[in-house]
XYZ file of C-alpha atoms in Angstrom:
301
model
C 0.082 0.079 -0.080
C 0.818 3.694 -0.143
C 1.362 5.623 3.033
C 2.564 8.696 4.588
C 5.791 7.380 6.216
C 7.593 9.220 8.946
C 11.536 8.016 9.144
C 12.838 10.907 11.715
C 11.060 13.756 13.604
C 11.031 16.997 12.238
C 8.893 19.403 10.442
C 6.223 18.582 7.798
C 9.142 17.745 5.072
C 9.472 14.354 6.921
C 6.176 13.201 5.783
C 7.067 11.090 3.050
C 4.636 9.378 0.333
C 6.080 5.678 0.101
C 5.506 2.277 -0.176
C 4.696 0.649 3.150
C 3.746 -3.019 3.971
C 0.162 -4.133 4.160
C -1.262 -4.409 7.649
C -2.963 -7.670 8.515
C -5.805 -7.778 10.893
C -5.139 -10.229 13.903
C -7.761 -11.643 16.318
C -10.156 -8.823 17.105
C -9.036 -6.663 14.478
C -10.622 -5.230 10.959
C -8.833 -4.301 7.810
C -9.784 -1.074 6.779
C -9.840 0.518 3.315
C -9.422 4.393 4.020
C -11.431 6.722 2.438
C -10.040 9.742 4.167
C -8.215 10.615 7.295
C -8.405 13.998 9.206
C -5.615 16.165 10.574
C -5.516 16.889 14.326
C -3.022 19.096 16.278
C -1.886 15.973 17.920
C -0.667 14.235 14.503
C 1.706 17.707 14.215
C 3.149 17.008 17.707
C 3.776 13.687 17.166
C 5.786 14.297 13.896
C 7.779 17.003 15.556
C 8.714 14.485 18.445
C 6.928 16.682 21.180
C 5.131 13.451 22.248
C 7.772 10.899 21.994
C 8.181 10.431 25.680
C 4.504 8.793 25.856
C 3.567 8.668 22.247
C 6.388 7.716 20.428
C 6.756 6.945 16.408
C 8.527 3.581 15.975
C 10.631 4.660 12.553
C 10.057 4.175 9.911
C 6.431 4.285 11.075
C 2.910 6.110 10.300
C 0.764 8.405 12.210
C -2.655 9.755 12.215
C -5.815 8.981 14.533
C -8.984 9.864 12.678
C -10.602 7.769 9.988
C -13.296 6.784 7.668
C -13.721 3.997 5.359
C -14.971 0.372 3.968
C -14.140 -2.628 5.614
C -12.161 -5.360 3.750
C -11.359 -8.018 5.905
C -11.950 -9.017 9.464
C -9.919 -11.140 11.643
C -10.722 -13.700 13.874
C -13.192 -13.440 16.771
C -14.933 -10.311 14.648
C -18.719 -10.727 14.674
C -19.755 -7.238 14.625
C -18.357 -6.070 11.014
C -18.173 -7.602 7.883
C -16.710 -6.569 4.504
C -18.595 -3.640 2.620
C -19.581 -2.063 6.073
C -18.774 1.875 6.148
C -17.068 2.563 9.210
C -15.116 5.439 11.237
C -13.026 5.404 14.185
C -10.225 6.955 16.368
C -7.751 4.481 15.308
C -3.765 4.546 14.800
C -1.641 4.688 11.653
C -4.861 6.106 9.559
C -2.246 8.431 7.012
C -2.359 5.313 4.747
C -4.663 3.369 2.185
C -5.092 0.714 4.486
C -5.306 0.544 8.270
C -6.040 -2.053 11.078
C -8.288 -1.157 13.717
C -9.461 -2.845 16.865
C -13.331 -3.952 16.312
C -13.924 -2.476 19.847
C -13.029 0.909 18.734
C -14.858 0.781 15.331
C -18.501 2.324 14.703
C -20.799 2.182 11.427
C -21.039 5.446 10.199
C -24.608 6.520 10.486
C -27.017 6.138 7.381
C -26.821 9.343 5.373
C -23.953 10.928 6.442
C -21.051 11.258 4.100
C -18.582 8.667 4.316
C -15.628 11.532 3.703
C -17.185 13.747 6.484
C -17.384 11.070 8.783
C -13.416 10.921 8.860
C -13.656 14.698 10.302
C -15.449 13.737 13.424
C -13.819 10.974 16.106
C -11.477 12.895 17.897
C -12.842 16.576 17.952
C -16.472 15.280 18.718
C -15.699 13.035 21.003
C -13.336 15.150 22.917
C -15.956 18.224 23.301
C -18.666 15.893 24.108
C -16.310 14.356 27.061
C -15.106 17.746 27.838
C -18.512 19.282 28.597
C -19.627 15.927 30.345
C -16.567 16.442 32.658
C -18.317 19.514 34.012
C -21.542 17.887 35.146
C -23.363 20.882 33.641
C -27.268 20.159 33.829
C -30.268 21.745 32.762
C -30.692 25.446 33.997
C -27.458 25.648 34.518
C -24.968 28.213 32.629
C -21.525 26.959 30.911
C -19.001 28.880 28.983
C -17.172 27.041 26.248
C -13.684 28.800 25.707
C -12.557 28.493 21.823
C -15.992 27.676 20.920
C -15.605 28.516 17.164
C -12.943 25.353 16.906
C -14.250 21.906 16.534
C -13.824 20.524 19.766
C -15.683 23.906 20.832
C -18.428 23.585 18.749
C -19.024 20.017 19.973
C -18.871 20.965 23.801
C -21.449 23.653 22.816
C -23.947 21.259 21.236
C -23.128 18.940 24.204
C -24.114 21.405 26.875
C -27.236 22.695 24.686
C -28.316 18.980 24.467
C -28.280 18.699 28.459
C -30.621 22.010 28.806
C -27.894 24.345 29.574
C -27.582 28.049 28.816
C -24.388 28.259 26.808
C -22.025 31.338 26.470
C -19.276 30.913 23.721
C -16.213 32.573 24.179
C -14.099 33.303 20.977
C -11.774 36.140 20.080
C -13.693 39.374 19.594
C -13.185 39.214 15.657
C -14.415 35.751 15.502
C -17.943 36.630 17.150
C -20.053 37.175 13.957
C -18.594 33.970 12.158
C -19.141 32.089 15.544
C -22.739 32.453 15.426
C -23.315 28.984 13.625
C -22.130 27.128 16.887
C -25.590 27.439 18.492
C -24.816 29.104 21.625
C -27.170 31.460 23.611
C -24.793 34.500 24.087
C -21.243 35.455 22.746
C -18.361 36.998 24.737
C -14.744 38.119 23.255
C -12.309 36.500 25.358
C -9.749 39.112 24.609
C -12.117 41.636 25.876
C -11.495 42.158 29.317
C -14.167 44.546 30.029
C -17.002 41.868 28.625
C -15.104 39.231 30.781
C -15.613 41.199 33.837
C -19.209 41.676 33.160
C -19.775 38.116 32.649
C -21.988 36.472 35.686
C -20.538 33.730 37.654
C -20.791 30.659 35.961
C -21.866 27.040 36.807
C -19.090 25.678 34.578
C -16.289 26.565 32.264
C -15.196 24.054 29.177
C -11.598 25.275 28.237
C -10.054 24.193 24.450
C -7.286 27.081 24.680
C -5.514 27.236 28.153
C -2.853 29.739 28.595
C -3.688 33.687 30.071
C -7.319 33.088 28.581
C -8.102 30.191 30.803
C -6.134 31.902 33.944
C -8.802 34.886 33.747
C -12.175 32.646 33.227
C -11.182 30.615 36.285
C -12.079 33.436 38.011
C -15.635 33.439 36.884
C -16.529 30.015 38.089
C -18.829 30.026 40.929
C -17.499 28.211 44.275
C -18.543 24.353 43.604
C -18.345 25.077 40.226
C -16.205 23.028 37.583
C -13.661 24.306 35.120
C -12.784 21.445 32.765
C -9.760 21.830 30.058
C -8.118 19.299 27.066
C -5.040 21.687 27.653
C -4.544 21.547 31.464
C -5.332 23.137 34.393
C -4.742 26.880 34.599
C -1.525 27.542 36.315
C -3.877 29.922 38.799
C -6.071 27.333 39.931
C -4.862 26.781 43.241
C -5.811 30.580 43.614
C -9.540 29.243 43.253
C -9.818 26.354 45.821
C -13.764 25.921 45.754
C -13.315 25.632 41.931
C -13.045 21.718 40.553
C -10.232 21.934 38.049
C -10.228 19.162 35.925
C -8.054 17.697 33.030
C -9.786 15.891 30.399
C -8.125 13.352 27.896
C -10.603 11.987 25.429
C -11.235 8.256 25.249
C -12.816 5.900 22.537
C -16.693 5.630 23.403
C -18.836 4.131 20.602
C -21.973 5.462 21.821
C -20.552 9.276 21.891
C -19.204 8.947 18.561
C -22.386 7.491 17.160
C -24.285 10.139 19.103
C -22.382 13.371 17.780
C -22.392 11.981 14.412
C -25.905 11.625 13.938
C -26.034 15.407 15.502
C -24.017 16.203 12.591
C -25.985 14.317 10.064
C -29.160 15.916 11.169
C -27.802 19.413 10.828
C -27.591 20.018 14.695
C -24.039 20.006 15.025
C -21.647 21.631 12.224
C -17.907 20.720 12.232
C -16.949 22.744 9.121
C -14.222 21.236 6.780
C -12.064 23.967 5.640
C -9.881 22.038 2.956
C -9.823 18.352 1.398
C -6.302 17.290 0.075
C -4.857 13.900 -1.511
C -3.369 11.727 1.117
C -0.042 12.189 -0.655
C -0.108 16.032 0.476
C -0.103 15.293 4.069
C 3.019 17.693 4.342
C 0.994 20.722 3.087
C -1.834 19.666 5.322
C -0.281 19.673 8.387
C 1.683 23.089 7.702
C -1.555 24.651 6.889
C -2.601 23.084 10.542
C 0.106 24.640 11.992
C -0.775 28.234 10.817
C -4.191 28.171 12.629
C -7.693 28.423 11.444
C -10.915 27.254 11.611
C -12.258 23.827 10.207
C -10.962 20.564 9.709
C -8.779 19.425 6.695
C -9.136 15.946 5.293
C -6.939 13.844 3.596
C -8.554 11.785 0.909
C -7.282 8.822 -0.118
């Protein structure tokens, strides 16, 4: 098969379009012909060696987490999938024409959802859902999502709204007009100190940005409230002992992924796709991600 192969840590230029041995499914595994993989910031960090202490690449190796595709073959013991099934998952080594995925982390693409679009969803929608779930926000409460214009932030907003909460979307002032597609009840510029000062005390904050913004907004959580973050707890969290600070690391959950994917299919949640590139142009895709912006980038096989 063809794949994006990494021989050393470095910049996007270390991503090489090369031949690579076809993977073979073992017991409990499924071989998938990849339709598309999406590019996530964790992919850039792995390529650069920033995660080598806990998530290394075995050179020459592959990277990539999100994928969608069609089942080619199943290993022994797999009864839930058959050849031809449309599937998607948070997996591993997904920048390739073929990918082996554990059956337990694979999900069927909901009927009516585009197969390519499905590749954009696993990591960001699961993370956003689990981030908001970690706050414990319930109907009648108010939650603020920092970085609501991003894919994880949009997913957190949707999750809070589905729980009956009032949601404030925190974005940069220049993003407020564009961010009104996220479905929040209110919007605030996270770079507007006056607007932040005027916020009411919040039951929960879901953070996807970190840094100084997180340090400012943890102060707006009411005593007994929760500040949950996918970046890390704010450096000044100890100054607010009555606020529960939680770090969220997403993990696979089929029920959550299917719930979020159905919301995308039904138009209740929008995860923008800003660019589709051939898999061989993974270096260009990662360089684009590193420049920032809103919207997922897909690598189409």
